[in-house]
mmCIF file of C-alpha atoms in Angstrom:
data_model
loop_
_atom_site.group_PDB
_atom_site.id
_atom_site.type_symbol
_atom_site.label_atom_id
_atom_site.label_comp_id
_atom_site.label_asym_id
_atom_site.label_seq_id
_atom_site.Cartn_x
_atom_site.Cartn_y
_atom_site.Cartn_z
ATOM 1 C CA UNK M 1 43.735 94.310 75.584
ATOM 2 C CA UNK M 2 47.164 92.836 76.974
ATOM 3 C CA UNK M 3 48.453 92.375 73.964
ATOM 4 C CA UNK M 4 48.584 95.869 72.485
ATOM 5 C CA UNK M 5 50.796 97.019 75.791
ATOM 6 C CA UNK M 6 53.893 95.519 74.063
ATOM 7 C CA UNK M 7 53.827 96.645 71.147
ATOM 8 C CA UNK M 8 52.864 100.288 72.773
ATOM 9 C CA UNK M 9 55.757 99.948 74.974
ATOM 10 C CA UNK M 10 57.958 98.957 71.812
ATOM 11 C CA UNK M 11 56.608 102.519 69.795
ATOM 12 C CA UNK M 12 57.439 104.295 73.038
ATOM 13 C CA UNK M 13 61.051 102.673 73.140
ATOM 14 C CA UNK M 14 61.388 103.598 69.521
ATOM 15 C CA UNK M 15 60.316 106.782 69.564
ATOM 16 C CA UNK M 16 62.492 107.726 72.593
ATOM 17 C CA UNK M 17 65.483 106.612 71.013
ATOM 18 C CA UNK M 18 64.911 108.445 68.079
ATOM 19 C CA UNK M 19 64.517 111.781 69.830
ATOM 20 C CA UNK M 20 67.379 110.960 71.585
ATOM 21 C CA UNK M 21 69.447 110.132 68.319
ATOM 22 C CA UNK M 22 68.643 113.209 67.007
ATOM 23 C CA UNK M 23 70.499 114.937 70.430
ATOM 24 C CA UNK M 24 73.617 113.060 69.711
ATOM 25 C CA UNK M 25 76.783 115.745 69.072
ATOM 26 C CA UNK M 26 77.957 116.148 65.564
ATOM 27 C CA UNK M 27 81.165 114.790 64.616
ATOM 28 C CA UNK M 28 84.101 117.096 64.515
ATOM 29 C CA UNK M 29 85.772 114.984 61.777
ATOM 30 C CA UNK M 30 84.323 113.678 58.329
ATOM 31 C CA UNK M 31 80.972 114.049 58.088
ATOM 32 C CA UNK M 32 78.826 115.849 61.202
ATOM 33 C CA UNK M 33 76.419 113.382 61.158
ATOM 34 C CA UNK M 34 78.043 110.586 60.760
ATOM 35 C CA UNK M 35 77.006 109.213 64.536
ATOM 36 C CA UNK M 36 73.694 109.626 63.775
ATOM 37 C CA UNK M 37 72.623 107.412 60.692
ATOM 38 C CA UNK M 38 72.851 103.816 62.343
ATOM 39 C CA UNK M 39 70.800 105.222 65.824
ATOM 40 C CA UNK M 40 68.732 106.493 63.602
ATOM 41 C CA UNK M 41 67.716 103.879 61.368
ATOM 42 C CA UNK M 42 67.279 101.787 64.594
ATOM 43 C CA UNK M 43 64.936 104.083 65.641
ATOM 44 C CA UNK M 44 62.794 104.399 62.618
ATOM 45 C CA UNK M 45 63.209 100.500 62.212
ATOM 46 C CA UNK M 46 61.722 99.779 65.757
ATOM 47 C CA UNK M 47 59.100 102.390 65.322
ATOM 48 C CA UNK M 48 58.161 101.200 62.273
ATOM 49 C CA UNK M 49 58.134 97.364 63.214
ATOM 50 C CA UNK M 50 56.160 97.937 66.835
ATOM 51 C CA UNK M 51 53.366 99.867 64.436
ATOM 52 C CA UNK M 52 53.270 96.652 62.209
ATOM 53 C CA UNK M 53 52.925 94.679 65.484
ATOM 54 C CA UNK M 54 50.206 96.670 67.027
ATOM 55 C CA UNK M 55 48.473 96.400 64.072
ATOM 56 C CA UNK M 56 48.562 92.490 63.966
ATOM 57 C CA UNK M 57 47.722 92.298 67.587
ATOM 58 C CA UNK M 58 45.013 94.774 67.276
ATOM 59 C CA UNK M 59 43.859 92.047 64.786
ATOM 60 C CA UNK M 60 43.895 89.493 67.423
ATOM 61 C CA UNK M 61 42.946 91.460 70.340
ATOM 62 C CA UNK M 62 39.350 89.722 71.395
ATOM 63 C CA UNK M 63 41.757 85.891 70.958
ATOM 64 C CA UNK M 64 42.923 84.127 74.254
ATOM 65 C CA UNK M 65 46.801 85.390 75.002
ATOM 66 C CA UNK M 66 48.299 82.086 76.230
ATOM 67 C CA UNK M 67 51.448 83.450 76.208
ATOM 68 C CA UNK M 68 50.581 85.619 78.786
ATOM 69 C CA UNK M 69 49.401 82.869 81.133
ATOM 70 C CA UNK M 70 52.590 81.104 80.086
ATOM 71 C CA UNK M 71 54.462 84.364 81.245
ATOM 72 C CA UNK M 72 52.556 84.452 84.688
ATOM 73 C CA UNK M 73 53.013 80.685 85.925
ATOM 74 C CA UNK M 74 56.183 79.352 87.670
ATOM 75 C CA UNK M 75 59.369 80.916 88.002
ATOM 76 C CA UNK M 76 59.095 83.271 85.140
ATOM 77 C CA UNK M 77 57.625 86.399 86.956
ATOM 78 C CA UNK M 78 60.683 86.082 89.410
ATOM 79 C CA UNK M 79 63.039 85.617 86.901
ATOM 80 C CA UNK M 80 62.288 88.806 84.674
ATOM 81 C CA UNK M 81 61.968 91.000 88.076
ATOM 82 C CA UNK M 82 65.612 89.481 89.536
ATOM 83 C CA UNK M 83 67.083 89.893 85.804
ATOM 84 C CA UNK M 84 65.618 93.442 85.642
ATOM 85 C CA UNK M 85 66.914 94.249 89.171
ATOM 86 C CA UNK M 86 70.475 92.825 88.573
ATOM 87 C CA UNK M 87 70.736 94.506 85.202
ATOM 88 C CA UNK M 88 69.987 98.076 86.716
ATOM 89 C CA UNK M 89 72.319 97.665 89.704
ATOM 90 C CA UNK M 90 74.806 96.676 87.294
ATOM 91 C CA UNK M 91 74.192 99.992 85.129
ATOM 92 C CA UNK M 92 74.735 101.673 88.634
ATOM 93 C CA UNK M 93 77.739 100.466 89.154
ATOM 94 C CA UNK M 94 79.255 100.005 85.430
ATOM 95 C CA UNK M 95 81.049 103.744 85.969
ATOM 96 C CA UNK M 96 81.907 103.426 89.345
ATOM 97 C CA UNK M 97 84.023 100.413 89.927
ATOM 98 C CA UNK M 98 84.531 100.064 86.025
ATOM 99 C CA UNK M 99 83.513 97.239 83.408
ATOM 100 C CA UNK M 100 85.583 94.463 84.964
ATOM 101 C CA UNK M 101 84.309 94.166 87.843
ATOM 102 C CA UNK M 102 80.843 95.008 87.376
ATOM 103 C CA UNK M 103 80.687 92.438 84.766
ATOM 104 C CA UNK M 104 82.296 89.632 86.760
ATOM 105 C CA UNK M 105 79.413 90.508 89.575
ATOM 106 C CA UNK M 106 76.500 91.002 86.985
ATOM 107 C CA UNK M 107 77.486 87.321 85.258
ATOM 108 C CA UNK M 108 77.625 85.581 88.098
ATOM 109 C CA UNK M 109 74.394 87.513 89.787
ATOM 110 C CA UNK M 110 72.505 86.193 86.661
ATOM 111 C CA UNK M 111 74.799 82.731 86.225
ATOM 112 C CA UNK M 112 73.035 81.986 90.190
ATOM 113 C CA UNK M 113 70.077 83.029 89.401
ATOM 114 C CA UNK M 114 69.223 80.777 86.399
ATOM 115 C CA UNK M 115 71.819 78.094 87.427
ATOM 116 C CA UNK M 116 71.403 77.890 91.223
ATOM 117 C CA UNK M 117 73.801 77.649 93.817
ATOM 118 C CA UNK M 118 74.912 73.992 92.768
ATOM 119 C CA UNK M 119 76.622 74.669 90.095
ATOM 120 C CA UNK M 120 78.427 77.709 91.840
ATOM 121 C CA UNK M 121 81.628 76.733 90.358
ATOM 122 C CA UNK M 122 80.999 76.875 86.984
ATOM 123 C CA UNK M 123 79.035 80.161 87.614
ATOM 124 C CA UNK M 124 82.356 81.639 89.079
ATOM 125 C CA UNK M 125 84.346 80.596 86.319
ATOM 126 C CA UNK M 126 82.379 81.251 83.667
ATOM 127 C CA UNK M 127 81.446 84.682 84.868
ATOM 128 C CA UNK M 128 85.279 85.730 85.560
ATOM 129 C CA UNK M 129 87.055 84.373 82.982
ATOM 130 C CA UNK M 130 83.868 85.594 80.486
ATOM 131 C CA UNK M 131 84.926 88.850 82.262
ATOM 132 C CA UNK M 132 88.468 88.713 82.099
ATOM 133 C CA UNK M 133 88.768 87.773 78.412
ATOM 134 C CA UNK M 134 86.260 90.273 76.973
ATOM 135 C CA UNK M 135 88.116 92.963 79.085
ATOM 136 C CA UNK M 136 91.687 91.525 77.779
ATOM 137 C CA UNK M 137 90.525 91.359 74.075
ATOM 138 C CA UNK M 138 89.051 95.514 74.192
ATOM 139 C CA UNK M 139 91.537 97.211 76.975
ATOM 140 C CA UNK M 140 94.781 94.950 75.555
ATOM 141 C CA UNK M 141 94.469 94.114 72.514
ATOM 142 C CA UNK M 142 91.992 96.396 70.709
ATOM 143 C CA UNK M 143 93.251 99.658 72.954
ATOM 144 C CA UNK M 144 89.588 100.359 73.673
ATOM 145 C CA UNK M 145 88.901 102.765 76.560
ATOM 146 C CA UNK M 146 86.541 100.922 79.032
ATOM 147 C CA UNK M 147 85.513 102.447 82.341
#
């Protein structure tokens, strides 16, 4: 029974984003919809693909799940909860002390996390200069707008 709450969650995820495509503002120039083919063809892709994997897992539903044992044991269960928590704190704060930042502190939150505090040096300079360069390349060079 396990297995069919991915795929589930998958249709769900589809689903949602496809209603939500669909709420997306016209374009004032060219053509109105324009903004709305790719998100929507995402949308219908994933919706389509999670109904092709509950069907094979439905298939499979009275097997053993291993992989959810394998998902259970050790470190993993911490590491999906810290990587969830970091990654919503840094949606929190993406618009309110802007991408640099936020990305420099989400990096190196997950860079310690998976790392560990021994290698804190390379966490720091991977997660700033990661930081730095990807804001350099869009702000500078590409005159993209980032918070």
């Amino acid at each position: 029974m396990y297995r069919l709450i991915l795929p589930l969650i998958f249709f769900l995820l589809g689903a949602g984003f496809l209603i939500s495509t669909f709420n997306l503002p016209k374009a004032r120039l060219g053509d109105p919809y324009g903004p709305i083919y790719f998100p929507a063809i995402l949308g219908v892709l994933l919706v389509v693909l999670s109904i092709i994997y509950f069907i094979e897992e439905w298939k499979q539903r009275g097997d053993k799940f291993p992989e959810l044992e394998l998902l259970l044991k050790g470190r993993t269960p911490f590491l999906l909860i810290s990587t969830l928590v970091i990654s919503l704190i840094y949606a929190f704060l993406f618009e309110r002390v802007g991408f640099l930042i936020s990305t420099i502190f989400f990096l190196g939150g997950l860079l310690f996390l998976i790392n560990g505090r021994k290698k804190w040096m390379t966490n720091i300079i991977v997660a700033v200069s990661f930081s730095v360069i990807t804001w350099y390349s869009f702000a500078v060079l590409l005159k993209v707008s980032l918070p």
